Amino acid sequence: MSESIFLLDGERPDGDHVSAENSPRATRVHPTEHARGPWDPRALHGGAPAALITAAFERMQLGAELRIARLGFEFLRPIPLAPLTLSTRIVRPGRRVQELAAELVTVDSDDGAGGELVCRASALRVQAIPDEVPEPEDAMDEQPLPAPETGKPVRFSLNGSSESGFAATAMEMRWLDDPWALGPSRVWMRLHHPLLPDEPLTSLARLAGTADFGNGVGAALPFEHFLFINADLTIHLQRQPRGEWIGLNARTLLPSGGSGLAESVLHDVHGPVGRAFQTLVVQPR
């Protein structure tokens, strides 16, 4: 069994090589069984490509002094457990604001021709707030989560399968609430496999991979009777995460006649980090 979530084919994209025209850099990746999702054994968990793309954004050196403040992922189709081409580019360069873009495309043939766009992603990098700027007194007071060691270790698999997957084998979980109860819930997660061989995991990539669990952690519907698949993932950061553990305090909103929304407050062991939102496609099985 592979010890990484993806394997690399050829030279990986590196921001050092972005041309003056900001042309895309592309590479082929091969998902391993650790990237598998819960809805279809032939498709990936959204957290795996979210973490992979986030790490690629972080490697883009032109503008790396800026802070990633927002990440967005649109899951246009189920992402297959099959070779994929990842491309990244700088859409808008700048000294104070910069926009990055990425795409994941399926590989239809050995020469990489053809393919279908399955995920589109973006990142907004901005200048950090100066140290001398005072924090508003009426800032939202979100309480830190209890420490990860107080949580209950759970090997989580929504469909009860023993096969490898992003939730079951790539992620370590410590639940602060009942993992099987419906409604808002809290959990700590820690990726314990690298995204790519011999590449250290960053805290931000860990956070992106964890944030996609919000609809499962805060599930409002029983998995055996309903699908509630997220079509996107948007992350807003108030500061950069630190450390290995990322916490979720998640809930799901299901207004009648509206669209489903999963909302998660994101934490590290030092306190709140930001928020994640997922638009849900809900239907009976």
mmCIF file of N, CA and C in Angstrom, residues 30-136:
data_model
loop_
_atom_site.group_PDB
_atom_site.id
_atom_site.type_symbol
_atom_site.label_atom_id
_atom_site.label_comp_id
_atom_site.label_asym_id
_atom_site.label_seq_id
_atom_site.Cartn_x
_atom_site.Cartn_y
_atom_site.Cartn_z
ATOM 1 N N HIS A 30 -1.307 10.710 -9.641
ATOM 2 C CA HIS A 30 -2.043 9.456 -9.562
ATOM 3 C C HIS A 30 -2.584 9.312 -8.141
ATOM 4 N N PRO A 31 -3.890 9.416 -7.940
ATOM 5 C CA PRO A 31 -4.439 9.206 -6.590
ATOM 6 C C PRO A 31 -4.210 7.762 -6.126
ATOM 7 N N THR A 32 -3.926 7.608 -4.839
ATOM 8 C CA THR A 32 -3.837 6.273 -4.251
ATOM 9 C C THR A 32 -5.127 5.959 -3.505
ATOM 10 N N GLU A 33 -5.200 4.778 -2.944
ATOM 11 C CA GLU A 33 -6.409 4.368 -2.229
ATOM 12 C C GLU A 33 -6.706 5.260 -1.024
ATOM 13 N N HIS A 34 -5.687 5.994 -0.509
ATOM 14 C CA HIS A 34 -5.907 6.887 0.623
ATOM 15 C C HIS A 34 -6.716 8.121 0.238
ATOM 16 N N ALA A 35 -6.928 8.355 -1.058
ATOM 17 C CA ALA A 35 -7.696 9.522 -1.509
ATOM 18 C C ALA A 35 -9.169 9.208 -1.718
ATOM 19 N N ARG A 36 -9.557 7.942 -1.581
ATOM 20 C CA ARG A 36 -10.914 7.498 -1.902
ATOM 21 C C ARG A 36 -11.958 8.154 -1.000
ATOM 22 N N GLY A 37 -13.134 8.463 -1.591
ATOM 23 C CA GLY A 37 -14.214 9.102 -0.845
ATOM 24 C C GLY A 37 -15.279 8.125 -0.401
ATOM 25 N N PRO A 38 -16.295 8.601 0.350
ATOM 26 C CA PRO A 38 -17.316 7.719 0.924
ATOM 27 C C PRO A 38 -18.511 7.459 0.016
ATOM 28 N N TRP A 39 -18.719 8.312 -0.991
ATOM 29 C CA TRP A 39 -19.947 8.213 -1.781
ATOM 30 C C TRP A 39 -19.847 7.182 -2.895
ATOM 31 N N ASP A 40 -18.648 7.031 -3.455
ATOM 32 C CA ASP A 40 -18.432 6.121 -4.577
ATOM 33 C C ASP A 40 -16.998 5.607 -4.478
ATOM 34 N N PRO A 41 -16.773 4.293 -4.423
ATOM 35 C CA PRO A 41 -15.408 3.764 -4.285
ATOM 36 C C PRO A 41 -14.512 4.096 -5.467
ATOM 37 N N ARG A 42 -15.093 4.581 -6.569
ATOM 38 C CA ARG A 42 -14.299 4.946 -7.753
ATOM 39 C C ARG A 42 -13.969 6.439 -7.791
ATOM 40 N N ALA A 43 -14.370 7.177 -6.754
ATOM 41 C CA ALA A 43 -14.189 8.630 -6.753
ATOM 42 C C ALA A 43 -13.425 9.075 -5.504
ATOM 43 N N LEU A 44 -12.842 10.263 -5.583
ATOM 44 C CA LEU A 44 -12.040 10.796 -4.491
ATOM 45 C C LEU A 44 -12.897 11.544 -3.474
ATOM 46 N N HIS A 45 -12.412 11.577 -2.242
ATOM 47 C CA HIS A 45 -12.937 12.497 -1.243
ATOM 48 C C HIS A 45 -12.482 13.899 -1.637
ATOM 49 N N GLY A 46 -13.362 14.885 -1.523
ATOM 50 C CA GLY A 46 -13.011 16.240 -1.934
ATOM 51 C C GLY A 46 -11.841 16.824 -1.173
ATOM 52 N N GLY A 47 -11.607 16.334 0.060
ATOM 53 C CA GLY A 47 -10.499 16.867 0.847
ATOM 54 C C GLY A 47 -9.137 16.545 0.261
ATOM 55 N N ALA A 48 -9.035 15.420 -0.459
ATOM 56 C CA ALA A 48 -7.737 15.026 -1.020
ATOM 57 C C ALA A 48 -7.285 15.996 -2.110
ATOM 58 N N PRO A 49 -8.089 16.273 -3.151
ATOM 59 C CA PRO A 49 -7.659 17.262 -4.132
ATOM 60 C C PRO A 49 -7.578 18.672 -3.560
ATOM 61 N N ALA A 50 -8.424 19.009 -2.578
ATOM 62 C CA ALA A 50 -8.340 20.334 -1.964
ATOM 63 C C ALA A 50 -6.985 20.536 -1.306
ATOM 64 N N ALA A 51 -6.513 19.527 -0.581
ATOM 65 C CA ALA A 51 -5.201 19.625 0.057
ATOM 66 C C ALA A 51 -4.082 19.659 -0.982
ATOM 67 N N LEU A 52 -4.195 18.832 -2.026
ATOM 68 C CA LEU A 52 -3.184 18.783 -3.078
ATOM 69 C C LEU A 52 -3.059 20.132 -3.781
ATOM 70 N N ILE A 53 -4.179 20.730 -4.148
ATOM 71 C CA ILE A 53 -4.166 22.014 -4.846
ATOM 72 C C ILE A 53 -3.648 23.116 -3.932
ATOM 73 N N THR A 54 -4.050 23.094 -2.666
ATOM 74 C CA THR A 54 -3.561 24.093 -1.721
ATOM 75 C C THR A 54 -2.045 24.049 -1.608
ATOM 76 N N ALA A 55 -1.484 22.847 -1.520
ATOM 77 C CA ALA A 55 -0.029 22.713 -1.460
ATOM 78 C C ALA A 55 0.627 23.255 -2.722
ATOM 79 N N ALA A 56 -0.003 23.038 -3.892
ATOM 80 C CA ALA A 56 0.531 23.577 -5.145
ATOM 81 C C ALA A 56 0.489 25.105 -5.134
ATOM 82 N N PHE A 57 -0.588 25.691 -4.609
ATOM 83 C CA PHE A 57 -0.656 27.146 -4.478
ATOM 84 C C PHE A 57 0.471 27.662 -3.585
ATOM 85 N N GLU A 58 0.731 26.971 -2.499
ATOM 86 C CA GLU A 58 1.767 27.420 -1.575
ATOM 87 C C GLU A 58 3.154 27.387 -2.202
ATOM 88 N N ARG A 59 3.368 26.494 -3.184
ATOM 89 C CA ARG A 59 4.677 26.401 -3.829
ATOM 90 C C ARG A 59 4.919 27.494 -4.860
ATOM 91 N N MET A 60 3.892 28.254 -5.211
ATOM 92 C CA MET A 60 4.045 29.308 -6.214
ATOM 93 C C MET A 60 4.757 30.497 -5.577
ATOM 94 N N GLN A 61 5.998 30.728 -5.993
ATOM 95 C CA GLN A 61 6.877 31.653 -5.292
ATOM 96 C C GLN A 61 6.629 33.117 -5.620
ATOM 97 N N LEU A 62 6.169 33.426 -6.820
ATOM 98 C CA LEU A 62 5.912 34.813 -7.166
ATOM 99 C C LEU A 62 4.729 35.318 -6.346
ATOM 100 N N GLY A 63 5.002 36.123 -5.324
ATOM 101 C CA GLY A 63 3.962 36.603 -4.428
ATOM 102 C C GLY A 63 3.810 35.782 -3.167
ATOM 103 N N ALA A 64 4.778 34.890 -2.890
ATOM 104 C CA ALA A 64 4.660 34.016 -1.726
ATOM 105 C C ALA A 64 4.734 34.777 -0.405
ATOM 106 N N GLU A 65 5.166 36.035 -0.434
ATOM 107 C CA GLU A 65 5.202 36.830 0.802
ATOM 108 C C GLU A 65 3.794 37.241 1.234
ATOM 109 N N LEU A 66 2.820 37.122 0.352
ATOM 110 C CA LEU A 66 1.436 37.429 0.691
ATOM 111 C C LEU A 66 0.799 36.232 1.406
ATOM 112 N N ARG A 67 -0.300 36.487 2.127
ATOM 113 C CA ARG A 67 -0.981 35.447 2.884
ATOM 114 C C ARG A 67 -2.202 34.941 2.120
ATOM 115 N N ILE A 68 -2.388 33.621 2.069
ATOM 116 C CA ILE A 68 -3.607 33.078 1.486
ATOM 117 C C ILE A 68 -4.758 33.345 2.455
ATOM 118 N N ALA A 69 -5.728 34.134 2.001
ATOM 119 C CA ALA A 69 -6.868 34.523 2.840
ATOM 120 C C ALA A 69 -8.140 33.795 2.462
ATOM 121 N N ARG A 70 -8.211 33.304 1.212
ATOM 122 C CA ARG A 70 -9.407 32.588 0.777
ATOM 123 C C ARG A 70 -9.020 31.490 -0.194
ATOM 124 N N LEU A 71 -9.667 30.338 -0.036
ATOM 125 C CA LEU A 71 -9.512 29.217 -0.952
ATOM 126 C C LEU A 71 -10.896 28.793 -1.428
ATOM 127 N N GLY A 72 -11.015 28.510 -2.712
ATOM 128 C CA GLY A 72 -12.291 28.064 -3.253
ATOM 129 C C GLY A 72 -12.099 26.878 -4.182
ATOM 130 N N PHE A 73 -12.988 25.896 -4.049
ATOM 131 C CA PHE A 73 -12.923 24.683 -4.871
ATOM 132 C C PHE A 73 -14.327 24.381 -5.396
ATOM 133 N N GLU A 74 -14.444 24.187 -6.703
ATOM 134 C CA GLU A 74 -15.707 23.786 -7.320
ATOM 135 C C GLU A 74 -15.530 22.365 -7.846
ATOM 136 N N PHE A 75 -16.290 21.440 -7.272
ATOM 137 C CA PHE A 75 -16.227 20.039 -7.682
ATOM 138 C C PHE A 75 -17.277 19.828 -8.771
ATOM 139 N N LEU A 76 -16.839 19.936 -10.009
ATOM 140 C CA LEU A 76 -17.764 19.984 -11.142
ATOM 141 C C LEU A 76 -18.337 18.622 -11.480
ATOM 142 N N ARG A 77 -17.570 17.566 -11.234
ATOM 143 C CA ARG A 77 -17.988 16.194 -11.446
ATOM 144 C C ARG A 77 -17.304 15.352 -10.377
ATOM 145 N N PRO A 78 -17.765 14.119 -10.142
ATOM 146 C CA PRO A 78 -17.000 13.233 -9.256
ATOM 147 C C PRO A 78 -15.558 13.104 -9.772
ATOM 148 N N ILE A 79 -14.601 13.256 -8.904
ATOM 149 C CA ILE A 79 -13.191 13.198 -9.304
ATOM 150 C C ILE A 79 -12.754 11.740 -9.242
ATOM 151 N N PRO A 80 -12.398 11.143 -10.370
ATOM 152 C CA PRO A 80 -12.163 9.697 -10.401
ATOM 153 C C PRO A 80 -10.861 9.286 -9.726
ATOM 154 N N LEU A 81 -10.843 8.077 -9.221
ATOM 155 C CA LEU A 81 -9.634 7.467 -8.673
ATOM 156 C C LEU A 81 -8.808 6.970 -9.861
ATOM 157 N N ALA A 82 -8.207 7.916 -10.568
ATOM 158 C CA ALA A 82 -7.523 7.650 -11.833
ATOM 159 C C ALA A 82 -6.549 8.797 -12.071
ATOM 160 N N PRO A 83 -5.620 8.647 -13.012
ATOM 161 C CA PRO A 83 -4.656 9.724 -13.275
ATOM 162 C C PRO A 83 -5.340 11.042 -13.593
ATOM 163 N N LEU A 84 -4.758 12.125 -13.092
ATOM 164 C CA LEU A 84 -5.296 13.466 -13.256
ATOM 165 C C LEU A 84 -4.165 14.416 -13.641
ATOM 166 N N THR A 85 -4.509 15.464 -14.363
ATOM 167 C CA THR A 85 -3.552 16.519 -14.663
ATOM 168 C C THR A 85 -3.907 17.747 -13.837
ATOM 169 N N LEU A 86 -2.937 18.240 -13.065
ATOM 170 C CA LEU A 86 -3.106 19.436 -12.243
ATOM 171 C C LEU A 86 -2.335 20.585 -12.883
ATOM 172 N N SER A 87 -3.021 21.695 -13.143
ATOM 173 C CA SER A 87 -2.363 22.884 -13.667
ATOM 174 C C SER A 87 -2.639 24.064 -12.750
ATOM 175 N N THR A 88 -1.647 24.930 -12.597
ATOM 176 C CA THR A 88 -1.777 26.120 -11.765
ATOM 177 C C THR A 88 -1.266 27.330 -12.539
ATOM 178 N N ARG A 89 -1.814 28.492 -12.212
ATOM 179 C CA ARG A 89 -1.325 29.720 -12.838
ATOM 180 C C ARG A 89 -1.691 30.918 -11.971
ATOM 181 N N ILE A 90 -1.008 32.016 -12.218
ATOM 182 C CA ILE A 90 -1.316 33.279 -11.565
ATOM 183 C C ILE A 90 -2.253 34.055 -12.479
ATOM 184 N N VAL A 91 -3.465 34.310 -12.013
ATOM 185 C CA VAL A 91 -4.452 35.029 -12.809
ATOM 186 C C VAL A 91 -4.225 36.529 -12.709
ATOM 187 N N ARG A 92 -3.954 36.968 -11.480
ATOM 188 C CA ARG A 92 -3.776 38.399 -11.244
ATOM 189 C C ARG A 92 -2.557 38.601 -10.350
ATOM 190 N N PRO A 93 -1.420 39.017 -10.906
ATOM 191 C CA PRO A 93 -0.265 39.318 -10.064
ATOM 192 C C PRO A 93 -0.456 40.673 -9.378
ATOM 193 N N GLY A 94 0.233 40.878 -8.279
ATOM 194 C CA GLY A 94 0.143 42.150 -7.572
ATOM 195 C C GLY A 94 0.973 42.138 -6.312
ATOM 196 N N ARG A 95 1.280 43.330 -5.810
ATOM 197 C CA ARG A 95 2.086 43.447 -4.593
ATOM 198 C C ARG A 95 1.241 43.321 -3.331
ATOM 199 N N ARG A 96 -0.053 43.649 -3.406
ATOM 200 C CA ARG A 96 -0.927 43.590 -2.233
ATOM 201 C C ARG A 96 -2.043 42.564 -2.366
ATOM 202 N N VAL A 97 -2.471 42.282 -3.587
ATOM 203 C CA VAL A 97 -3.535 41.304 -3.844
ATOM 204 C C VAL A 97 -3.114 40.456 -5.034
ATOM 205 N N GLN A 98 -3.298 39.162 -4.917
ATOM 206 C CA GLN A 98 -2.930 38.249 -5.993
ATOM 207 C C GLN A 98 -3.960 37.134 -6.063
ATOM 208 N N GLU A 99 -4.349 36.777 -7.295
ATOM 209 C CA GLU A 99 -5.298 35.690 -7.498
ATOM 210 C C GLU A 99 -4.616 34.528 -8.212
ATOM 211 N N LEU A 100 -4.797 33.325 -7.669
ATOM 212 C CA LEU A 100 -4.245 32.114 -8.247
ATOM 213 C C LEU A 100 -5.383 31.227 -8.724
ATOM 214 N N ALA A 101 -5.102 30.374 -9.710
ATOM 215 C CA ALA A 101 -6.117 29.463 -10.232
ATOM 216 C C ALA A 101 -5.498 28.103 -10.474
ATOM 217 N N ALA A 102 -6.337 27.059 -10.372
ATOM 218 C CA ALA A 102 -5.895 25.689 -10.633
ATOM 219 C C ALA A 102 -7.032 24.908 -11.257
ATOM 220 N N GLU A 103 -6.668 23.879 -12.013
ATOM 221 C CA GLU A 103 -7.652 22.976 -12.597
ATOM 222 C C GLU A 103 -7.152 21.546 -12.492
ATOM 223 N N LEU A 104 -8.089 20.641 -12.237
ATOM 224 C CA LEU A 104 -7.832 19.203 -12.314
ATOM 225 C C LEU A 104 -8.622 18.649 -13.490
ATOM 226 N N VAL A 105 -7.920 17.927 -14.360
ATOM 227 C CA VAL A 105 -8.529 17.382 -15.570
ATOM 228 C C VAL A 105 -8.212 15.888 -15.626
ATOM 229 N N THR A 106 -9.189 15.102 -16.037
ATOM 230 C CA THR A 106 -8.946 13.668 -16.193
ATOM 231 C C THR A 106 -8.019 13.422 -17.376
ATOM 232 N N VAL A 107 -7.378 12.253 -17.385
ATOM 233 C CA VAL A 107 -6.477 11.858 -18.465
ATOM 234 C C VAL A 107 -7.166 10.770 -19.272
ATOM 235 N N ASP A 108 -7.424 11.039 -20.536
ATOM 236 C CA ASP A 108 -8.161 10.101 -21.380
ATOM 237 C C ASP A 108 -7.275 9.098 -22.106
ATOM 238 N N SER A 109 -5.999 9.439 -22.293
ATOM 239 C CA SER A 109 -5.113 8.565 -23.052
ATOM 240 C C SER A 109 -3.715 8.648 -22.493
ATOM 241 N N ASP A 110 -2.850 7.739 -22.939
ATOM 242 C CA ASP A 110 -1.491 7.667 -22.424
ATOM 243 C C ASP A 110 -0.698 8.939 -22.683
ATOM 244 N N ASP A 111 -1.024 9.640 -23.768
ATOM 245 C CA ASP A 111 -0.284 10.856 -24.068
ATOM 246 C C ASP A 111 -0.884 12.089 -23.394
ATOM 247 N N GLY A 112 -1.930 11.878 -22.562
ATOM 248 C CA GLY A 112 -2.526 12.977 -21.810
ATOM 249 C C GLY A 112 -3.507 13.816 -22.603
ATOM 250 N N ALA A 113 -3.805 13.433 -23.839
ATOM 251 C CA ALA A 113 -4.720 14.221 -24.653
ATOM 252 C C ALA A 113 -6.144 14.087 -24.142
ATOM 253 N N GLY A 114 -6.954 15.096 -24.472
ATOM 254 C CA GLY A 114 -8.353 15.047 -24.081
ATOM 255 C C GLY A 114 -8.516 15.277 -22.592
ATOM 256 N N GLY A 115 -9.542 14.683 -22.022
ATOM 257 C CA GLY A 115 -9.771 14.826 -20.600
ATOM 258 C C GLY A 115 -10.952 15.725 -20.305
ATOM 259 N N GLU A 116 -11.448 15.624 -19.072
ATOM 260 C CA GLU A 116 -12.628 16.358 -18.635
ATOM 261 C C GLU A 116 -12.279 17.149 -17.388
ATOM 262 N N LEU A 117 -12.677 18.414 -17.367
ATOM 263 C CA LEU A 117 -12.454 19.261 -16.203
ATOM 264 C C LEU A 117 -13.340 18.777 -15.052
ATOM 265 N N VAL A 118 -12.725 18.410 -13.912
ATOM 266 C CA VAL A 118 -13.491 17.883 -12.790
ATOM 267 C C VAL A 118 -13.432 18.783 -11.557
ATOM 268 N N CYS A 119 -12.431 19.636 -11.474
ATOM 269 C CA CYS A 119 -12.321 20.538 -10.323
ATOM 270 C C CYS A 119 -11.654 21.833 -10.761
ATOM 271 N N ARG A 120 -12.256 22.949 -10.371
ATOM 272 C CA ARG A 120 -11.680 24.270 -10.597
ATOM 273 C C ARG A 120 -11.444 24.909 -9.233
ATOM 274 N N ALA A 121 -10.288 25.540 -9.034
ATOM 275 C CA ALA A 121 -9.959 26.093 -7.722
ATOM 276 C C ALA A 121 -9.348 27.484 -7.869
ATOM 277 N N SER A 122 -9.435 28.247 -6.795
ATOM 278 C CA SER A 122 -8.841 29.584 -6.773
ATOM 279 C C SER A 122 -8.309 29.885 -5.383
ATOM 280 N N ALA A 123 -7.378 30.807 -5.337
ATOM 281 C CA ALA A 123 -6.851 31.286 -4.058
ATOM 282 C C ALA A 123 -6.661 32.784 -4.153
ATOM 283 N N LEU A 124 -6.951 33.484 -3.070
ATOM 284 C CA LEU A 124 -6.720 34.913 -2.985
ATOM 285 C C LEU A 124 -5.629 35.147 -1.952
ATOM 286 N N ARG A 125 -4.513 35.719 -2.411
ATOM 287 C CA ARG A 125 -3.417 36.062 -1.499
ATOM 288 C C ARG A 125 -3.415 37.585 -1.308
ATOM 289 N N VAL A 126 -3.311 38.013 -0.049
ATOM 290 C CA VAL A 126 -3.355 39.442 0.263
ATOM 291 C C VAL A 126 -2.223 39.797 1.222
ATOM 292 N N GLN A 127 -1.951 41.061 1.274
ATOM 293 C CA GLN A 127 -0.952 41.579 2.201
ATOM 294 C C GLN A 127 -1.420 41.382 3.639
ATOM 295 N N ALA A 128 -0.510 40.972 4.514
ATOM 296 C CA ALA A 128 -0.867 40.738 5.919
ATOM 297 C C ALA A 128 -1.213 42.050 6.617
ATOM 298 N N ILE A 129 -2.084 41.971 7.622
ATOM 299 C CA ILE A 129 -2.448 43.134 8.426
ATOM 300 C C ILE A 129 -1.214 43.583 9.204
ATOM 301 N N PRO A 130 -0.863 44.854 9.168
ATOM 302 C CA PRO A 130 0.302 45.332 9.925
ATOM 303 C C PRO A 130 0.133 45.099 11.424
ATOM 304 N N ASP A 131 1.243 44.864 12.106
ATOM 305 C CA ASP A 131 1.201 44.570 13.537
ATOM 306 C C ASP A 131 0.605 45.707 14.354
ATOM 307 N N GLU A 132 0.765 46.941 13.887
ATOM 308 C CA GLU A 132 0.310 48.083 14.692
ATOM 309 C C GLU A 132 -1.189 48.339 14.584
ATOM 310 N N VAL A 133 -1.895 47.621 13.703
ATOM 311 C CA VAL A 133 -3.341 47.820 13.566
ATOM 312 C C VAL A 133 -4.057 47.157 14.747
ATOM 313 N N PRO A 134 -4.858 47.912 15.521
ATOM 314 C CA PRO A 134 -5.546 47.318 16.684
ATOM 315 C C PRO A 134 -6.690 46.420 16.256
ATOM 316 N N GLU A 135 -6.912 45.369 17.031
ATOM 317 C CA GLU A 135 -8.043 44.474 16.772
ATOM 318 C C GLU A 135 -9.312 45.098 17.323
ATOM 319 N N PRO A 136 -10.415 45.087 16.567
ATOM 320 C CA PRO A 136 -11.661 45.695 17.059
ATOM 321 C C PRO A 136 -12.127 45.040 18.357
#
